[in-house]
Amino acid sequence: MLLFRACLFASILLTPLAAAAQSEKFDVVKVAEGVYATLRKDSPGLAAEANTVFIINADDVVVVDTNISASSTREVLAALRKLTGKPVRYVVNTHWHDDHVLGNQVYREAFPGVEFVAHARTREYLPTTGLSNRKQALAGVPGFLSFLKGQLEKNLSLGGGPLTEEERAGYLNDIKIGERFVAETPGAEIVLPSLTLEERLTLRRGERVIEIVHLGPGHTGGDIVVHLPREGVVIAGDLVVWPVPYVGAEQSHVGEWGATLEKLLALRPAIIVPGHGPLLRDDSYVRLVAAMFASVKRQTEAAVSRGETLEQARKSVNLEEFRKQIAGESRFRGVLFRNYVAGPAVAAAFREASAKRQKP
């Protein structure tokens, strides 16, 4: 399912490679020896392409996450070919959303022996709920794109008033991603994982150790991270998204997300590669997000214990402190925060807290 969702982090350092490895759409950034990330240049908005990571080993390559379409994934693969001629042996999908898996078909075509690695829940989701959600998205996205185009023509913000330049750039990027999704997804082949894990899988590629770990639910029930212990790198998928987290009311597990992020921080990474956004070279943003989800959980559980309805809980749960820290003075990021954090996070936490109280 295409998620139409949705910068206060000072310690971000990008180290772009030579121009030959660059693209108009992403920077290829060296993360560690033999480890490179394609970091999107897109303006933050309601839709986003995922970052991809290349782990180049002695004899092969491990790729973490693909993209929302075959054409965008081919652009990323072209960047990889400029770095190395080694074959891709494994593709790891950090979770099941389309912006991280629809490009799998490109790697299977290019490397017939490639294995696809994901959590067992991702294999269950993709041909069932994932198929249904994708059909709904294909039916609904064109109308939403028309709405966004109308907002651009009228110079109107979703938050009210005229568009800011930040919003205009975000809407234009949303339209570009959405049109590519609508054009290419009907013909896409969904490639299921050939290797699955419940808790942990370790790959040893020459001297490199690659730990693939399910730390717990968060963005989805099937989130995994890729940990490179010797390099001090964690590839976090959408457990970490900058500048505004992506929360789905029906699929996210807000009651556990904060604890899952604490486990991620316990790995003591020097560098975190988020699912969307730039490299994070300290843990302050992740700690902020973990604290926010812990607060949502506490406040929502208290609201449920008082007998509040969901609508009442939406009013009683106060996230203003976190909105200020995450969105700052940006009106557009405030819109993203309301739509992709405050609303769905409280709904997800309310669902979880209500289910817990109903258990005998």
JSON list of C-alpha atoms in Angstrom, two decimals, residues 3 5-6 94-97 100 214-225 234-266 272-276 280 285-298 301 319 326 336-337 339-353 356:
[
{"chain": "A", "resi": 3, "resn": "LEU", "atom": "CA", "xyz": [1.36, 5.44, 2.28]},
{"chain": "A", "resi": 5, "resn": "ARG", "atom": "CA", "xyz": [1.82, 10.43, 4.79]},
{"chain": "A", "resi": 6, "resn": "ALA", "atom": "CA", "xyz": [3.31, 12.36, 5.72]},
{"chain": "A", "resi": 94, "resn": "THR", "atom": "CA", "xyz": [12.77, -4.03, 6.38]},
{"chain": "A", "resi": 95, "resn": "HIS", "atom": "CA", "xyz": [8.96, -4.25, 6.26]},
{"chain": "A", "resi": 96, "resn": "TRP", "atom": "CA", "xyz": [6.07, -4.81, 3.87]},
{"chain": "A", "resi": 97, "resn": "HIS", "atom": "CA", "xyz": [5.06, -1.37, 2.56]},
{"chain": "A", "resi": 100, "resn": "HIS", "atom": "CA", "xyz": [10.23, -0.71, 0.29]},
{"chain": "A", "resi": 214, "resn": "HIS", "atom": "CA", "xyz": [13.33, -8.13, 14.77]},
{"chain": "A", "resi": 215, "resn": "LEU", "atom": "CA", "xyz": [13.57, -5.85, 17.81]},
{"chain": "A", "resi": 216, "resn": "GLY", "atom": "CA", "xyz": [9.80, -5.64, 18.22]},
{"chain": "A", "resi": 217, "resn": "PRO", "atom": "CA", "xyz": [6.75, -4.10, 16.55]},
{"chain": "A", "resi": 218, "resn": "GLY", "atom": "CA", "xyz": [6.58, -0.41, 15.73]},
{"chain": "A", "resi": 219, "resn": "HIS", "atom": "CA", "xyz": [5.84, 1.02, 12.30]},
{"chain": "A", "resi": 220, "resn": "THR", "atom": "CA", "xyz": [4.41, -2.42, 11.44]},
{"chain": "A", "resi": 221, "resn": "GLY", "atom": "CA", "xyz": [4.29, -5.81, 13.11]},
{"chain": "A", "resi": 222, "resn": "GLY", "atom": "CA", "xyz": [7.03, -7.07, 10.78]},
{"chain": "A", "resi": 223, "resn": "ASP", "atom": "CA", "xyz": [9.78, -4.48, 11.20]},
{"chain": "A", "resi": 224, "resn": "ILE", "atom": "CA", "xyz": [13.37, -5.67, 11.02]},
{"chain": "A", "resi": 225, "resn": "VAL", "atom": "CA", "xyz": [16.64, -3.75, 11.26]},
{"chain": "A", "resi": 234, "resn": "VAL", "atom": "CA", "xyz": [21.98, 0.27, 12.04]},
{"chain": "A", "resi": 235, "resn": "ILE", "atom": "CA", "xyz": [19.71, 0.36, 8.98]},
{"chain": "A", "resi": 236, "resn": "ALA", "atom": "CA", "xyz": [16.40, 1.05, 10.66]},
{"chain": "A", "resi": 237, "resn": "GLY", "atom": "CA", "xyz": [13.70, 0.98, 7.98]},
{"chain": "A", "resi": 238, "resn": "ASP", "atom": "CA", "xyz": [10.63, 2.98, 8.94]},
{"chain": "A", "resi": 239, "resn": "LEU", "atom": "CA", "xyz": [11.11, 2.43, 12.65]},
{"chain": "A", "resi": 240, "resn": "VAL", "atom": "CA", "xyz": [13.01, 5.70, 12.15]},
{"chain": "A", "resi": 241, "resn": "VAL", "atom": "CA", "xyz": [11.75, 8.32, 9.68]},
{"chain": "A", "resi": 242, "resn": "TRP", "atom": "CA", "xyz": [12.87, 11.95, 9.54]},
{"chain": "A", "resi": 243, "resn": "PRO", "atom": "CA", "xyz": [11.66, 14.71, 9.84]},
{"chain": "A", "resi": 244, "resn": "VAL", "atom": "CA", "xyz": [8.23, 13.39, 10.92]},
{"chain": "A", "resi": 245, "resn": "PRO", "atom": "CA", "xyz": [7.57, 9.72, 11.87]},
{"chain": "A", "resi": 246, "resn": "TYR", "atom": "CA", "xyz": [5.12, 7.70, 9.78]},
{"chain": "A", "resi": 247, "resn": "VAL", "atom": "CA", "xyz": [2.36, 6.13, 11.87]},
{"chain": "A", "resi": 248, "resn": "GLY", "atom": "CA", "xyz": [-0.51, 4.05, 10.54]},
{"chain": "A", "resi": 249, "resn": "ALA", "atom": "CA", "xyz": [-3.54, 3.77, 12.80]},
{"chain": "A", "resi": 250, "resn": "GLU", "atom": "CA", "xyz": [-4.35, 0.23, 11.66]},
{"chain": "A", "resi": 251, "resn": "GLN", "atom": "CA", "xyz": [-0.85, -1.17, 11.16]},
{"chain": "A", "resi": 252, "resn": "SER", "atom": "CA", "xyz": [1.43, 0.57, 13.66]},
{"chain": "A", "resi": 253, "resn": "HIS", "atom": "CA", "xyz": [2.06, -0.62, 17.22]},
{"chain": "A", "resi": 254, "resn": "VAL", "atom": "CA", "xyz": [2.52, 2.61, 19.14]},
{"chain": "A", "resi": 255, "resn": "GLY", "atom": "CA", "xyz": [2.27, 0.92, 22.51]},
{"chain": "A", "resi": 256, "resn": "GLU", "atom": "CA", "xyz": [5.45, -1.03, 21.73]},
{"chain": "A", "resi": 257, "resn": "TRP", "atom": "CA", "xyz": [7.24, 1.33, 19.33]},
{"chain": "A", "resi": 258, "resn": "GLY", "atom": "CA", "xyz": [9.01, 3.31, 22.06]},
{"chain": "A", "resi": 259, "resn": "ALA", "atom": "CA", "xyz": [10.39, 0.13, 23.64]},
{"chain": "A", "resi": 260, "resn": "THR", "atom": "CA", "xyz": [11.49, -1.15, 20.23]},
{"chain": "A", "resi": 261, "resn": "LEU", "atom": "CA", "xyz": [13.43, 2.06, 19.63]},
{"chain": "A", "resi": 262, "resn": "GLU", "atom": "CA", "xyz": [15.08, 1.69, 23.03]},
{"chain": "A", "resi": 263, "resn": "LYS", "atom": "CA", "xyz": [16.31, -1.73, 21.91]},
{"chain": "A", "resi": 264, "resn": "LEU", "atom": "CA", "xyz": [17.63, -0.15, 18.73]},
{"chain": "A", "resi": 265, "resn": "LEU", "atom": "CA", "xyz": [19.53, 2.43, 20.78]},
{"chain": "A", "resi": 266, "resn": "ALA", "atom": "CA", "xyz": [20.93, -0.35, 22.97]},
{"chain": "A", "resi": 272, "resn": "ILE", "atom": "CA", "xyz": [21.53, 5.21, 11.90]},
{"chain": "A", "resi": 273, "resn": "VAL", "atom": "CA", "xyz": [20.21, 4.99, 8.34]},
{"chain": "A", "resi": 274, "resn": "PRO", "atom": "CA", "xyz": [16.48, 5.84, 8.51]},
{"chain": "A", "resi": 275, "resn": "GLY", "atom": "CA", "xyz": [13.88, 4.52, 6.10]},
{"chain": "A", "resi": 276, "resn": "HIS", "atom": "CA", "xyz": [13.42, 8.09, 4.90]},
{"chain": "A", "resi": 280, "resn": "LEU", "atom": "CA", "xyz": [21.67, 10.30, 11.77]},
{"chain": "A", "resi": 285, "resn": "TYR", "atom": "CA", "xyz": [16.17, 12.38, 17.27]},
{"chain": "A", "resi": 286, "resn": "VAL", "atom": "CA", "xyz": [15.52, 8.69, 17.93]},
{"chain": "A", "resi": 287, "resn": "ARG", "atom": "CA", "xyz": [15.39, 9.32, 21.69]},
{"chain": "A", "resi": 288, "resn": "LEU", "atom": "CA", "xyz": [12.88, 12.11, 21.08]},
{"chain": "A", "resi": 289, "resn": "VAL", "atom": "CA", "xyz": [10.65, 9.85, 19.00]},
{"chain": "A", "resi": 290, "resn": "ALA", "atom": "CA", "xyz": [10.92, 7.01, 21.56]},
{"chain": "A", "resi": 291, "resn": "ALA", "atom": "CA", "xyz": [9.91, 9.42, 24.33]},
{"chain": "A", "resi": 292, "resn": "MET", "atom": "CA", "xyz": [6.98, 10.67, 22.25]},
{"chain": "A", "resi": 293, "resn": "PHE", "atom": "CA", "xyz": [5.58, 7.19, 21.63]},
{"chain": "A", "resi": 294, "resn": "ALA", "atom": "CA", "xyz": [6.04, 6.29, 25.31]},
{"chain": "A", "resi": 295, "resn": "SER", "atom": "CA", "xyz": [4.06, 9.43, 26.19]},
{"chain": "A", "resi": 296, "resn": "VAL", "atom": "CA", "xyz": [1.30, 8.56, 23.71]},
{"chain": "A", "resi": 297, "resn": "LYS", "atom": "CA", "xyz": [1.05, 5.11, 25.28]},
{"chain": "A", "resi": 298, "resn": "ARG", "atom": "CA", "xyz": [0.86, 6.44, 28.86]},
{"chain": "A", "resi": 301, "resn": "GLU", "atom": "CA", "xyz": [-3.92, 4.12, 28.46]},
{"chain": "A", "resi": 319, "resn": "LEU", "atom": "CA", "xyz": [1.53, 16.07, 22.21]},
{"chain": "A", "resi": 326, "resn": "ILE", "atom": "CA", "xyz": [9.64, 17.82, 15.66]},
{"chain": "A", "resi": 336, "resn": "LEU", "atom": "CA", "xyz": [2.38, 16.22, 8.61]},
{"chain": "A", "resi": 337, "resn": "PHE", "atom": "CA", "xyz": [2.60, 15.83, 12.38]},
{"chain": "A", "resi": 339, "resn": "ASN", "atom": "CA", "xyz": [-1.88, 13.69, 9.95]},
{"chain": "A", "resi": 340, "resn": "TYR", "atom": "CA", "xyz": [0.85, 11.11, 10.46]},
{"chain": "A", "resi": 341, "resn": "VAL", "atom": "CA", "xyz": [1.57, 11.24, 14.19]},
{"chain": "A", "resi": 342, "resn": "ALA", "atom": "CA", "xyz": [-1.06, 12.80, 16.43]},
{"chain": "A", "resi": 343, "resn": "GLY", "atom": "CA", "xyz": [-4.16, 11.34, 14.76]},
{"chain": "A", "resi": 344, "resn": "PRO", "atom": "CA", "xyz": [-3.03, 7.79, 13.90]},
{"chain": "A", "resi": 345, "resn": "ALA", "atom": "CA", "xyz": [-0.72, 7.39, 16.92]},
{"chain": "A", "resi": 346, "resn": "VAL", "atom": "CA", "xyz": [-3.55, 8.00, 19.39]},
{"chain": "A", "resi": 347, "resn": "ALA", "atom": "CA", "xyz": [-5.86, 5.74, 17.35]},
{"chain": "A", "resi": 348, "resn": "ALA", "atom": "CA", "xyz": [-3.29, 2.92, 17.34]},
{"chain": "A", "resi": 349, "resn": "ALA", "atom": "CA", "xyz": [-2.54, 3.28, 21.04]},
{"chain": "A", "resi": 350, "resn": "PHE", "atom": "CA", "xyz": [-6.28, 3.43, 21.83]},
{"chain": "A", "resi": 351, "resn": "ARG", "atom": "CA", "xyz": [-6.87, 0.20, 19.89]},
{"chain": "A", "resi": 352, "resn": "GLU", "atom": "CA", "xyz": [-4.08, -1.55, 21.76]},
{"chain": "A", "resi": 353, "resn": "ALA", "atom": "CA", "xyz": [-5.08, -0.25, 25.19]},
{"chain": "A", "resi": 356, "resn": "LYS", "atom": "CA", "xyz": [-5.62, -5.09, 26.66]}
]
